[in-house]
CSV table of C-alpha atoms in Angstrom, one decimal:
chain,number,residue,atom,x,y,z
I,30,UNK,CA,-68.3,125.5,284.5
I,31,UNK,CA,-70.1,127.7,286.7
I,32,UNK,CA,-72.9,130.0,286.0
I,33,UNK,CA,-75.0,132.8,287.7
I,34,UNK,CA,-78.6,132.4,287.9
I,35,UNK,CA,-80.6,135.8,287.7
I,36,UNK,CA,-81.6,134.5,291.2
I,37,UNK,CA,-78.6,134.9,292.7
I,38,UNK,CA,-78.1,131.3,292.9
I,39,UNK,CA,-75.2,129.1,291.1
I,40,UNK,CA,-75.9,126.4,288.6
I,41,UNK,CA,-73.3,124.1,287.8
I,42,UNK,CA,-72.3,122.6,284.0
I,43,UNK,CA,-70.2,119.2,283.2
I,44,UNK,CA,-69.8,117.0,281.7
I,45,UNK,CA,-70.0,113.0,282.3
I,46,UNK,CA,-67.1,110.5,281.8
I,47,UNK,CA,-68.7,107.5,281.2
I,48,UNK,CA,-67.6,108.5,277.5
I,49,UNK,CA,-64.1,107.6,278.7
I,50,UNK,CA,-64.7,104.6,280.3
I,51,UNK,CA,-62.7,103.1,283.1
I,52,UNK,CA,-62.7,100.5,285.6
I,53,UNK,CA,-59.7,101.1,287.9
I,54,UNK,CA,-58.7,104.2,290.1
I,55,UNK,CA,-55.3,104.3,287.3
I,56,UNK,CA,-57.7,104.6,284.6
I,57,UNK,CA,-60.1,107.6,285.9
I,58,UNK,CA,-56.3,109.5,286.8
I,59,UNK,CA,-55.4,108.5,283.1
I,60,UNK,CA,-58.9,110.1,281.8
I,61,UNK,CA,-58.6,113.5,283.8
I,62,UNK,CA,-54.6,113.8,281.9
I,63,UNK,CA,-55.8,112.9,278.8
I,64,UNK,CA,-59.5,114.0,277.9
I,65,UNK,CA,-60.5,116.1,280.8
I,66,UNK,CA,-57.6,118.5,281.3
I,67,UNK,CA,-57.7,118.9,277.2
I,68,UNK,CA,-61.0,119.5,276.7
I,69,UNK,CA,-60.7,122.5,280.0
I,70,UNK,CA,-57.8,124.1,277.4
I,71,UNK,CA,-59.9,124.5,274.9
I,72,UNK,CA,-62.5,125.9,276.4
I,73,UNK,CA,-60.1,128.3,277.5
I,74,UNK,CA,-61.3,127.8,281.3
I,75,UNK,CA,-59.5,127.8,284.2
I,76,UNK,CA,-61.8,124.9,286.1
I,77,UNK,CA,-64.1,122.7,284.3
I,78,UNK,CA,-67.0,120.9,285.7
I,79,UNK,CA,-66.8,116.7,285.3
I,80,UNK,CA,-69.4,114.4,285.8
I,81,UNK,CA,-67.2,111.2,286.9
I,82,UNK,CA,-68.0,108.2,286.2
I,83,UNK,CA,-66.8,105.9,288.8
I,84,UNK,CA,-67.2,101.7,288.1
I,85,UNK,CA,-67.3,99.5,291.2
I,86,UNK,CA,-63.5,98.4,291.6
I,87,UNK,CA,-62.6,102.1,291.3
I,88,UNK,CA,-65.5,103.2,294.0
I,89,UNK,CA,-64.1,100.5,296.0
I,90,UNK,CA,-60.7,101.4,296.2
I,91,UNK,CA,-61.7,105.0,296.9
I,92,UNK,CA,-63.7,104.5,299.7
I,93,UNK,CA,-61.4,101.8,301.4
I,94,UNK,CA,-58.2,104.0,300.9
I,95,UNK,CA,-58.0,107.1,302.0
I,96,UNK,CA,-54.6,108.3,300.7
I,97,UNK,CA,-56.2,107.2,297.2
I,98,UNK,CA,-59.5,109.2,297.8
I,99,UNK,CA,-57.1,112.4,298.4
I,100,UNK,CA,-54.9,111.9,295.8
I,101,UNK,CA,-57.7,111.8,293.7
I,102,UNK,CA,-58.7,114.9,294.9
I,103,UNK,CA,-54.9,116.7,294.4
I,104,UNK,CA,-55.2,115.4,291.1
I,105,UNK,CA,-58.5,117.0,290.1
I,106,UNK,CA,-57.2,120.3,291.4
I,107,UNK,CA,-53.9,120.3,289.8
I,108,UNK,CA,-55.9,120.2,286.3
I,109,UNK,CA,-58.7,122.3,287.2
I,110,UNK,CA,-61.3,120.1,287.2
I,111,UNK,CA,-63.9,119.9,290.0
I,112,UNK,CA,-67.2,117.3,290.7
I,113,UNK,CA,-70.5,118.4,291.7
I,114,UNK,CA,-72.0,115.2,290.4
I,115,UNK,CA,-71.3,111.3,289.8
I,116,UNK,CA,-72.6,109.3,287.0
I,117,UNK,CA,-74.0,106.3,289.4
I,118,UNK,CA,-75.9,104.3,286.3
I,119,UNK,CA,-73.3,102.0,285.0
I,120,UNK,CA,-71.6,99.6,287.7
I,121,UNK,CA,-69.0,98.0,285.8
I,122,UNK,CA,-68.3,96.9,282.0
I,123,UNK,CA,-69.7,100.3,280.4
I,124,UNK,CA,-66.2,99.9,277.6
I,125,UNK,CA,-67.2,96.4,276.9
I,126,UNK,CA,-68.1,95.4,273.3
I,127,UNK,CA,-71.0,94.8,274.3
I,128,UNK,CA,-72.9,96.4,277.0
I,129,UNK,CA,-76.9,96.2,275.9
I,130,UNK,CA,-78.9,95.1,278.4
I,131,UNK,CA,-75.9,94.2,281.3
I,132,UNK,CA,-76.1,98.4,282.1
I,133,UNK,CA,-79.2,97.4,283.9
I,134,UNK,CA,-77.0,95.2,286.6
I,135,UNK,CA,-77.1,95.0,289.4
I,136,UNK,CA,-80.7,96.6,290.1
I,137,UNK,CA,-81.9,98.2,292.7
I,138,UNK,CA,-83.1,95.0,294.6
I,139,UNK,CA,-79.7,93.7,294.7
I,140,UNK,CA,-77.9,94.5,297.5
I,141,UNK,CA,-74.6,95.1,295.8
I,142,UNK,CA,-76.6,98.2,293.4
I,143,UNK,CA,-77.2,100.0,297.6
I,144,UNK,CA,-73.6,99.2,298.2
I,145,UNK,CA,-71.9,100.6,295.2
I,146,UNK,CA,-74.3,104.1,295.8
I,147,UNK,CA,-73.4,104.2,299.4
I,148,UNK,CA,-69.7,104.1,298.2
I,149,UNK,CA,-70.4,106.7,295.7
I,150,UNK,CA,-71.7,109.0,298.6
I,151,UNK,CA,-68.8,108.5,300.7
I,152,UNK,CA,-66.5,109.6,297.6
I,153,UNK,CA,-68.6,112.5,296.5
I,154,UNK,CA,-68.8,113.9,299.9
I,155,UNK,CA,-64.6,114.4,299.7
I,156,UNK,CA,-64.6,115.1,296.2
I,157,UNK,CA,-67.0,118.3,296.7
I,158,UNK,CA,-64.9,121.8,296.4
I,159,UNK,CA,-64.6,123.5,299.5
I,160,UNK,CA,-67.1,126.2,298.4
I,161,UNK,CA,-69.9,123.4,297.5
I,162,UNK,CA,-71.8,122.1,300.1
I,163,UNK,CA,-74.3,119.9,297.7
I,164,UNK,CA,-73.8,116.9,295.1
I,165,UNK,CA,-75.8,114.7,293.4
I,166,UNK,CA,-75.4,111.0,291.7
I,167,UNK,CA,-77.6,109.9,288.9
I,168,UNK,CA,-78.5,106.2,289.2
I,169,UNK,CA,-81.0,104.1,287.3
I,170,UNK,CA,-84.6,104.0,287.2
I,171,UNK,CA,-84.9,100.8,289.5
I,172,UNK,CA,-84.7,97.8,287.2
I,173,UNK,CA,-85.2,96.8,283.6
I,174,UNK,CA,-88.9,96.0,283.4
I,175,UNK,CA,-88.9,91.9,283.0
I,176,UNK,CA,-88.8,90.4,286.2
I,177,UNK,CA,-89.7,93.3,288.2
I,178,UNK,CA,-92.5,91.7,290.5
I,179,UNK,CA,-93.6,93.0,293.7
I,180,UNK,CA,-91.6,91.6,295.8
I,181,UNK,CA,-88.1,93.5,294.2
I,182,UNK,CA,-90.1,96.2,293.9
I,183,UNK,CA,-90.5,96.2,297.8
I,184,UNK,CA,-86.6,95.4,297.8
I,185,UNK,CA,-86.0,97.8,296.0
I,186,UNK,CA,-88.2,100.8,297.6
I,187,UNK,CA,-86.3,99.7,301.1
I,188,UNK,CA,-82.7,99.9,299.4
I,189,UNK,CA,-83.6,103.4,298.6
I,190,UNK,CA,-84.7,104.4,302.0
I,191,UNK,CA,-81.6,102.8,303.3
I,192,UNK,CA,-79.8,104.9,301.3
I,193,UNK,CA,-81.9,108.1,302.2
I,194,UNK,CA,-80.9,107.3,305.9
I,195,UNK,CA,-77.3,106.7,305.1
I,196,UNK,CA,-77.4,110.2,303.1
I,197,UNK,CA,-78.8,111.3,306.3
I,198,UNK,CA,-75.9,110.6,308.4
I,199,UNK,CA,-73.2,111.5,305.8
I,200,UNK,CA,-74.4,115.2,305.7
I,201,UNK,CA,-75.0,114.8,309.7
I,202,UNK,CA,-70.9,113.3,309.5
I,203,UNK,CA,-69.5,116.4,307.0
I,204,UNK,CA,-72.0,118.9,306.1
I,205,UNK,CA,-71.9,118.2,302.9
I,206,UNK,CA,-75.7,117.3,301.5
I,207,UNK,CA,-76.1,114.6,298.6
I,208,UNK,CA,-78.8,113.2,296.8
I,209,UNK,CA,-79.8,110.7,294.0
I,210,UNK,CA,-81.7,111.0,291.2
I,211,UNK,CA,-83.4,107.9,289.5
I,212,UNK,CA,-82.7,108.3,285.3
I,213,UNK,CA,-86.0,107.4,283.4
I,214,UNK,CA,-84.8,105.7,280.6
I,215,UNK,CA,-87.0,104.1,277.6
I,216,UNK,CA,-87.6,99.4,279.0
I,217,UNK,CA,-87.7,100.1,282.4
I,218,UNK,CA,-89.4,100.1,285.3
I,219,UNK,CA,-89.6,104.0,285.1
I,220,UNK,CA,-89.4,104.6,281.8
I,221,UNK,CA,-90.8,108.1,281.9
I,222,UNK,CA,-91.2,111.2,284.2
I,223,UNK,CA,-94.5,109.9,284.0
I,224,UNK,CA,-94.0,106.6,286.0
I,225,UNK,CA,-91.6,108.2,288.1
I,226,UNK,CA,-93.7,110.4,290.8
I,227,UNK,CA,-95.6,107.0,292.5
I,228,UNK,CA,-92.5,105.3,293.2
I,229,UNK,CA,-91.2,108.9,294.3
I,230,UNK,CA,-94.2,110.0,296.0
I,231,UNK,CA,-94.0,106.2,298.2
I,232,UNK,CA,-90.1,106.6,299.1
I,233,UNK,CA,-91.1,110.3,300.6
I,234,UNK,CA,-88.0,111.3,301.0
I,235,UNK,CA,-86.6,114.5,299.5
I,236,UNK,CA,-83.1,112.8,298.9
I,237,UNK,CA,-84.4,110.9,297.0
I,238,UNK,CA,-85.1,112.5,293.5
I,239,UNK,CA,-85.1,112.7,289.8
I,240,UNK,CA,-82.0,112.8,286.7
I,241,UNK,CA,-84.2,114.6,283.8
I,242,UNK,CA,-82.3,113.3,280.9
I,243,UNK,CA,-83.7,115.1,277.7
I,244,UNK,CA,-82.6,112.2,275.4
I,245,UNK,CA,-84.9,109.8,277.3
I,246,UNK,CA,-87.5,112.6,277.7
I,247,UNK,CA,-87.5,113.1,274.3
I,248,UNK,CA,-87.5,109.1,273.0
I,249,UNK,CA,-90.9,108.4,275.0
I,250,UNK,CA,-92.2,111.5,273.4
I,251,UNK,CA,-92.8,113.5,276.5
I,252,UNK,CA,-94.0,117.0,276.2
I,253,UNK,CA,-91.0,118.7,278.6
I,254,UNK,CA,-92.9,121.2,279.9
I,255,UNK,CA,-96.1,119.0,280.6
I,256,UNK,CA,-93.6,116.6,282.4
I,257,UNK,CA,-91.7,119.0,284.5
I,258,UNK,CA,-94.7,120.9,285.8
I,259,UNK,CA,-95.8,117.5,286.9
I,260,UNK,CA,-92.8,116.7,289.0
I,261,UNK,CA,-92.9,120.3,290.6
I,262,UNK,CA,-96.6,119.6,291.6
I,263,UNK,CA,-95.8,116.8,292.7
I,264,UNK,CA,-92.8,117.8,294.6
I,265,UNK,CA,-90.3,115.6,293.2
I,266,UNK,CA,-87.0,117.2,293.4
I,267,UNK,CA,-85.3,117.1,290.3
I,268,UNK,CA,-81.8,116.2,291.4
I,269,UNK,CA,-80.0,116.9,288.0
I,270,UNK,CA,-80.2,116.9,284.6
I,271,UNK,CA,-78.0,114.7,282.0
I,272,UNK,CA,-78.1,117.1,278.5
I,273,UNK,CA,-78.3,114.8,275.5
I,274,UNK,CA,-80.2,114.5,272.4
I,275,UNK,CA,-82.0,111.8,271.0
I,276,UNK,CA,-82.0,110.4,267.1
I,277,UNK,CA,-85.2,111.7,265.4
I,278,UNK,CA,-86.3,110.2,262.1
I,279,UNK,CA,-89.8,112.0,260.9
I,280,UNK,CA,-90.2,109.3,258.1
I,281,UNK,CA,-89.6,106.3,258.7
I,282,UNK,CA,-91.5,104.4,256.2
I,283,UNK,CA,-89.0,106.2,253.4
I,284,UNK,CA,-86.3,103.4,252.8
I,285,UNK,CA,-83.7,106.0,252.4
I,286,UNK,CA,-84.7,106.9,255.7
I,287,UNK,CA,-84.5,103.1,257.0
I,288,UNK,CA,-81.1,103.0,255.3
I,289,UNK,CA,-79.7,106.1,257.5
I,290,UNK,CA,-81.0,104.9,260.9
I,291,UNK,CA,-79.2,101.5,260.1
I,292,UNK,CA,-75.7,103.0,260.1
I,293,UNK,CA,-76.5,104.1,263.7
I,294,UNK,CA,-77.7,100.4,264.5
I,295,UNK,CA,-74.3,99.2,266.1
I,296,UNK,CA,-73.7,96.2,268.8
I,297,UNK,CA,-72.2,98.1,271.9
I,298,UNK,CA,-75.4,99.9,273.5
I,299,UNK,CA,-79.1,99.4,273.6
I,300,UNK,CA,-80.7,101.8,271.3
I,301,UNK,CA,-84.7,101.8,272.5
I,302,UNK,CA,-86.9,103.0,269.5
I,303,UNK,CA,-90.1,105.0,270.2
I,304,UNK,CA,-93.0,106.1,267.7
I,305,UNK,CA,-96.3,107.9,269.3
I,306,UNK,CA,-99.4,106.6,267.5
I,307,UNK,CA,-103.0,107.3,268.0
I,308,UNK,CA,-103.3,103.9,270.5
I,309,UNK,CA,-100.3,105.6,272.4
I,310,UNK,CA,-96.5,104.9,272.9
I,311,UNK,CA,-95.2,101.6,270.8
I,312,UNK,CA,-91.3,100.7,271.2
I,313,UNK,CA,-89.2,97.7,270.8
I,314,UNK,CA,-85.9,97.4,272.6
I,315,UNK,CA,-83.5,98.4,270.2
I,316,UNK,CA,-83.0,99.8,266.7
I,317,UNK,CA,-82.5,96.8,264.9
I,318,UNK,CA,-85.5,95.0,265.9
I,319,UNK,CA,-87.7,98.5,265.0
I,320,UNK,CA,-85.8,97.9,261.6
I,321,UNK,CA,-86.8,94.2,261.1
I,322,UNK,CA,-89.8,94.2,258.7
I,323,UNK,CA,-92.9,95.5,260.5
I,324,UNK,CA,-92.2,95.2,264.5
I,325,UNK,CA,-93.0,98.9,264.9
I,326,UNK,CA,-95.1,101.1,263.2
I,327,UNK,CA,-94.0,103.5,261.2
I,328,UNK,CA,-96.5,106.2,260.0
I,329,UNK,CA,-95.2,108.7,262.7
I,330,UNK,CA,-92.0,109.6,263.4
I,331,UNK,CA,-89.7,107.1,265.3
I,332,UNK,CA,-87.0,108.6,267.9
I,333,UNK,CA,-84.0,106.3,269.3
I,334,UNK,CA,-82.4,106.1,272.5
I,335,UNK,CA,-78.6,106.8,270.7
I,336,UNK,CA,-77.0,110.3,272.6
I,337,UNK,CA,-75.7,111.9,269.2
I,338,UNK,CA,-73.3,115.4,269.3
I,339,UNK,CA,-75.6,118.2,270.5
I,340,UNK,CA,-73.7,120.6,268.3
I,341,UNK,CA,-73.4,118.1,265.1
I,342,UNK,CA,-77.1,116.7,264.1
I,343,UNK,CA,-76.7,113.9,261.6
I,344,UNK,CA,-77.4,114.6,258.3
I,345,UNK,CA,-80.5,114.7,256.6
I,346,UNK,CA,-83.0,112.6,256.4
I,347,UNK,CA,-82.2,112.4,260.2
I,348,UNK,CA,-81.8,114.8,262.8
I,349,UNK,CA,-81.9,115.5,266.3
I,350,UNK,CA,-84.0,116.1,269.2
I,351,UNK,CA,-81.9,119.3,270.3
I,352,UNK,CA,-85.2,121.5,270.3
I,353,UNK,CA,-86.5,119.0,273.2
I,354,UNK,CA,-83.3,119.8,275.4
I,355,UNK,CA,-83.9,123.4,274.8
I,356,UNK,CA,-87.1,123.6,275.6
I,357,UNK,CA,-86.5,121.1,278.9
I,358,UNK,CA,-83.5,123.8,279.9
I,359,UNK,CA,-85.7,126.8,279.3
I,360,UNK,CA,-87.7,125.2,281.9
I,361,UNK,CA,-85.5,124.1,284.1
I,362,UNK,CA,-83.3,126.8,284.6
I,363,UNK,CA,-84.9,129.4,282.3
I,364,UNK,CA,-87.3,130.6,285.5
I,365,UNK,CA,-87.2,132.7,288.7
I,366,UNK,CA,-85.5,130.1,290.2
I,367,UNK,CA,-83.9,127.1,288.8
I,368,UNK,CA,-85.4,123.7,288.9
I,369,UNK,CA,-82.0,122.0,289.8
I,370,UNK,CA,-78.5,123.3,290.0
I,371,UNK,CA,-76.3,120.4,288.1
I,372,UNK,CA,-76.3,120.2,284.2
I,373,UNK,CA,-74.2,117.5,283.0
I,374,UNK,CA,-73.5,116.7,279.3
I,375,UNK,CA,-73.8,112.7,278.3
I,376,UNK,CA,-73.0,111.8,274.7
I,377,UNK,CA,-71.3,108.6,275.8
I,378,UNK,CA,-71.3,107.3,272.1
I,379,UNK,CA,-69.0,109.3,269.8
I,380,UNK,CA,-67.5,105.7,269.4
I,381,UNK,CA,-70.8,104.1,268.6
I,382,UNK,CA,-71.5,106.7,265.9
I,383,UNK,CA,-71.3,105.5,262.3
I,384,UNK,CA,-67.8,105.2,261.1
I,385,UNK,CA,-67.1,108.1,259.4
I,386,UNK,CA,-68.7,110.4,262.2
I,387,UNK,CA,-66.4,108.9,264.7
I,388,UNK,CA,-63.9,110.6,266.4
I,389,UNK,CA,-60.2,108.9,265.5
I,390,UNK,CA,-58.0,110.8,267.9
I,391,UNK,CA,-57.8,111.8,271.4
I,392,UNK,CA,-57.8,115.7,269.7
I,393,UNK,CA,-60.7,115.3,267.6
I,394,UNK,CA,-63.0,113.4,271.1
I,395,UNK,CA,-61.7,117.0,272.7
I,396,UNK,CA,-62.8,118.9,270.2
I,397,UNK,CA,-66.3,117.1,269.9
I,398,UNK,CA,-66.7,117.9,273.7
I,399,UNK,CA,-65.8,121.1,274.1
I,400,UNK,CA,-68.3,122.1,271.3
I,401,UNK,CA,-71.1,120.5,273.4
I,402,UNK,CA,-70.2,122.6,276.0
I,403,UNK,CA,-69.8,125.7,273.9
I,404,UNK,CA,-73.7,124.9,272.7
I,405,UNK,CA,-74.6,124.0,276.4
I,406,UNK,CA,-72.6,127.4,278.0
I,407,UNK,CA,-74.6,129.7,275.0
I,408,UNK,CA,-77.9,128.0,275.9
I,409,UNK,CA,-77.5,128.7,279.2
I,410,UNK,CA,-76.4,132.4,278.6
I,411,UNK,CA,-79.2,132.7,276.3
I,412,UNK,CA,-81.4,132.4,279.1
I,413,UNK,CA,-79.8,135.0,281.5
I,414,UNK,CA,-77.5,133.0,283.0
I,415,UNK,CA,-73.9,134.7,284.1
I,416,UNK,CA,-70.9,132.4,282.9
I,417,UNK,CA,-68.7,132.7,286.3
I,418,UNK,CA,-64.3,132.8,286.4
C-alpha cells in the first residue's frame, strides 16, 4: 500500500511474512497464493505492499539462480504484490517449535550473518518495482548480549562496513539504493534506541541505519518521542519501521492479572518482560521466568516482548501498547517530512496467541491481517497522509 505524504513524498505500508514462515523458494511462492494474494482481496487493493521474509536456503537459491530470482518476480506481479523491504532478522528455523533464543543466530560477528545480508541485497535490488529506486532490510541489533566481548564487537562493526561497501557497489551496479536497519530488541546488545546511536555513530556510514519497532520501543519503556528526537540529532537514519504492539499488564501483582499473562506464556518465541522502577529498567528474558515467584518486581506495570493484533487488544486485565505505535507514527511520519518511508506490519505470533485467540483457518489469518492494515492505512490517513491506487 502506497501513501502520499503532505510533502509530496511517498511512504510505503506492508506487511512482513515471517508470520508465514518458510524455508524454501516453493514455500515463499506457496505464501504469496495463499495468504498474501488473500489478504490484497480483502483489502480491496489492486497491489499490496509485503515485507518478505526470506530464510537462508531460499536467499540462496535466489541469488545463485537467476531464472528463480525472475520468476519470483512474475510471480509477485501476477498477484499484485510488490517489496520495498526484507525482513533480514530470522536466518533460518523461524516455524520451528521452538525458536527462543536460536533467532539470535548467526550474529553479526559470524561471517555467514554478512553473507546471508549481502544475498538479501542482491535479491532486493531485482525485487524493487520499476518505479522504486530505494529498499531497506531490517536485521538484528548485533548479537544477543552474553558473549558479546570486544573482540565480536570489532567483528562485528567490520561485517557492517563490509556490507556498507558492498551496498555501495550494488547501487553503483543497478541504481537501485538499499540500506539496513539494526532492530533494537529487549537482551541484546542494542536493546534500545538508546544503545543504538554509539555503535551507529562508530560505523558512520548512512547505509547503515535503524528498524524502529514500536513493540520493542514500547517493552524497554522508551518515551517515542524522546527516542526519535535522539536518533534525528544524532543523524541516524531510521531505515524503516516494523508496526507492532507490545503486551501491557498495569498490575501485575493482581493474581488475576498473573493468571492472564500466563496464557500468553507459550514455548515457540522468547517473550522479554520489562517493568520501569525507580532504580531503572529490570527485565528477565522471558515471560515465564517474570512469572516464577519474585524474579521481577512488580509494583509497576510489566510490558512483554509478545507482537499481539493491533486491531484486537486482549481482554481486560491486559491490553496493549497501541498508544505507543501511535504516538511513534505521529512522529515518524506525522511531520513536514517523514522520518523514513517503509512501514511494515509484524505480528508474527497469531499462532502463539492463547488458544482460543488463535486463528484456525487460512480465512480467519486473512482476516486478522487485513484488519491490521485497515488500523495501520486509517492511522496513516489520520495524519494527512493520501492512500494512493
Amino acid at each position: 500500500m502506497r501513501f502520499r505524504h503532505p510533502d509530496g513524498s511517498t511512504v510505503h505500508l506492508a506487511y512482513c511474512t515471517n508470520v508465514h514462515p518458510a524455508e524454501t523458494l516453493d514455500g515463499v511462492l506457496a505464501q504469496l497464493r495463499d495468504h498474501c494474494e488473500p489478504v490484497r482481496r480483502r483489502l480491496g487493493r489492486d497491489r499490496l505492499g509485503i515485507g518478505l521474509w526470506l530464510a537462508r536456503d531460499a536467499a540462496h537459491t535466489l541469488v545463485t539462480d537467476p531464472s528463480a530470482l525472475r520468476g519470483l518476480r512474475t510471480e509477485l506481479e501476477r498477484r499484485g504484490l510488490e517489496v520495498v523491504t526484507l525482513n533480514g532478522f530470522p536466518y533460518e528455523g523461524f516455524g520451528a517449535e521452538e525458536v527462543k533464543y536460536r533467532v539470535y543466530q548467526p550474529d553479526w560477528a559470524d561471517p555467514e550473518r554478512l553473507a546471508h545480508t549481502t544475498d538479501l541485497a542482491r535479491v532486493l535490488a531485482q525485487l524493487l518495482p520499476d518505479d522504486v529506486t530505494e529498499g531497506s532490510i531490517s536485521t538484528l541489533p548485533l548479537a544477543w548480549r552474553t558473549a558479546y566481548d570486544q573482540e565480536r564487537a570489532t567483528a562485528a562493526h567490520t561485517a557492517l562496513t563490509t556490507l556498507a561497501e558492498r551496498l555501495d557497489a550494488l547501487h553503483e551496479l543497478t541504481g537501485r539504493s538499499l540500506r539496513i536497519g539494526l532492530e533494537p530488541e529487549p537482551g541484546c546488545t542494542v536493546e534500545t534506541i538508546s544503545d543504538a546511536r554509539a555503535p551507529l555513530t562508530a560505523i558512520g556510514h548512512d547505509r547503515i541505519g535503524i528498524c524502529v519497532d514500536t513493540c520493542h520501543l514500547a517493552t524497554s519503556f522508551e518515551d517515542p518521542h524522546t527516542a526519535l528526537d535522539a536518533l534525528t540529532q544524532a543523524r541516524v537514519p531510521i531505515v524503516k519501521s516494523q508496526l507492532s504492539a507490545a503486551l501491557h499488564a498495569e498490575h501485575p501483582h493482581l493474581p488475576e492479572v498473573r493468571a492472564a499473562l500466563a496464557a500468553f506464556d507459550e514455548p515457540r518465541f522468547l517473550h522479554q518482560t520489562r517493568t520501569l522502577t525507580a532504580a531503572g529498567l529490570r527485565g528477565t528474558d522471558d515471560l515465564g521466568e517474570a512469572l516464577a515467584g519474585d524474579a521481577l518486581p512488580d509494583a509497576s506495570p510489566w510490558r512483554a516482548h509478545f507482537h499481539v493484533p493491533l486491531h484486537a487488544a486482549p481482554a481486560a486485565p491486559l491490553t496493549s501498547t497501541l498508544p505507543v505505535l501511535r504516538a511513534a507514527l505521529t512522529h515518524l511520519v506525522g511531520g513536514p517530512h517523514p522520518l523514513t518511508h517503509h512501514l511494515e506490519v509484524e505480528t508474527y505470533t497469531w499462532q502463539a496467541l492463547p488458544p482460543e485467540l488463535r486463528p484456525r483457518a487460512r480465512a480467519q489469518l486473512a482476516d486478522g491481517i487485513a484488519a491490521e492494515l485497515t488500523l495501520a492505512r486509517d492511522l496513516l490517513t489520520d495524519l494527512g497522509l493520501k492512500e494512493l491506487p
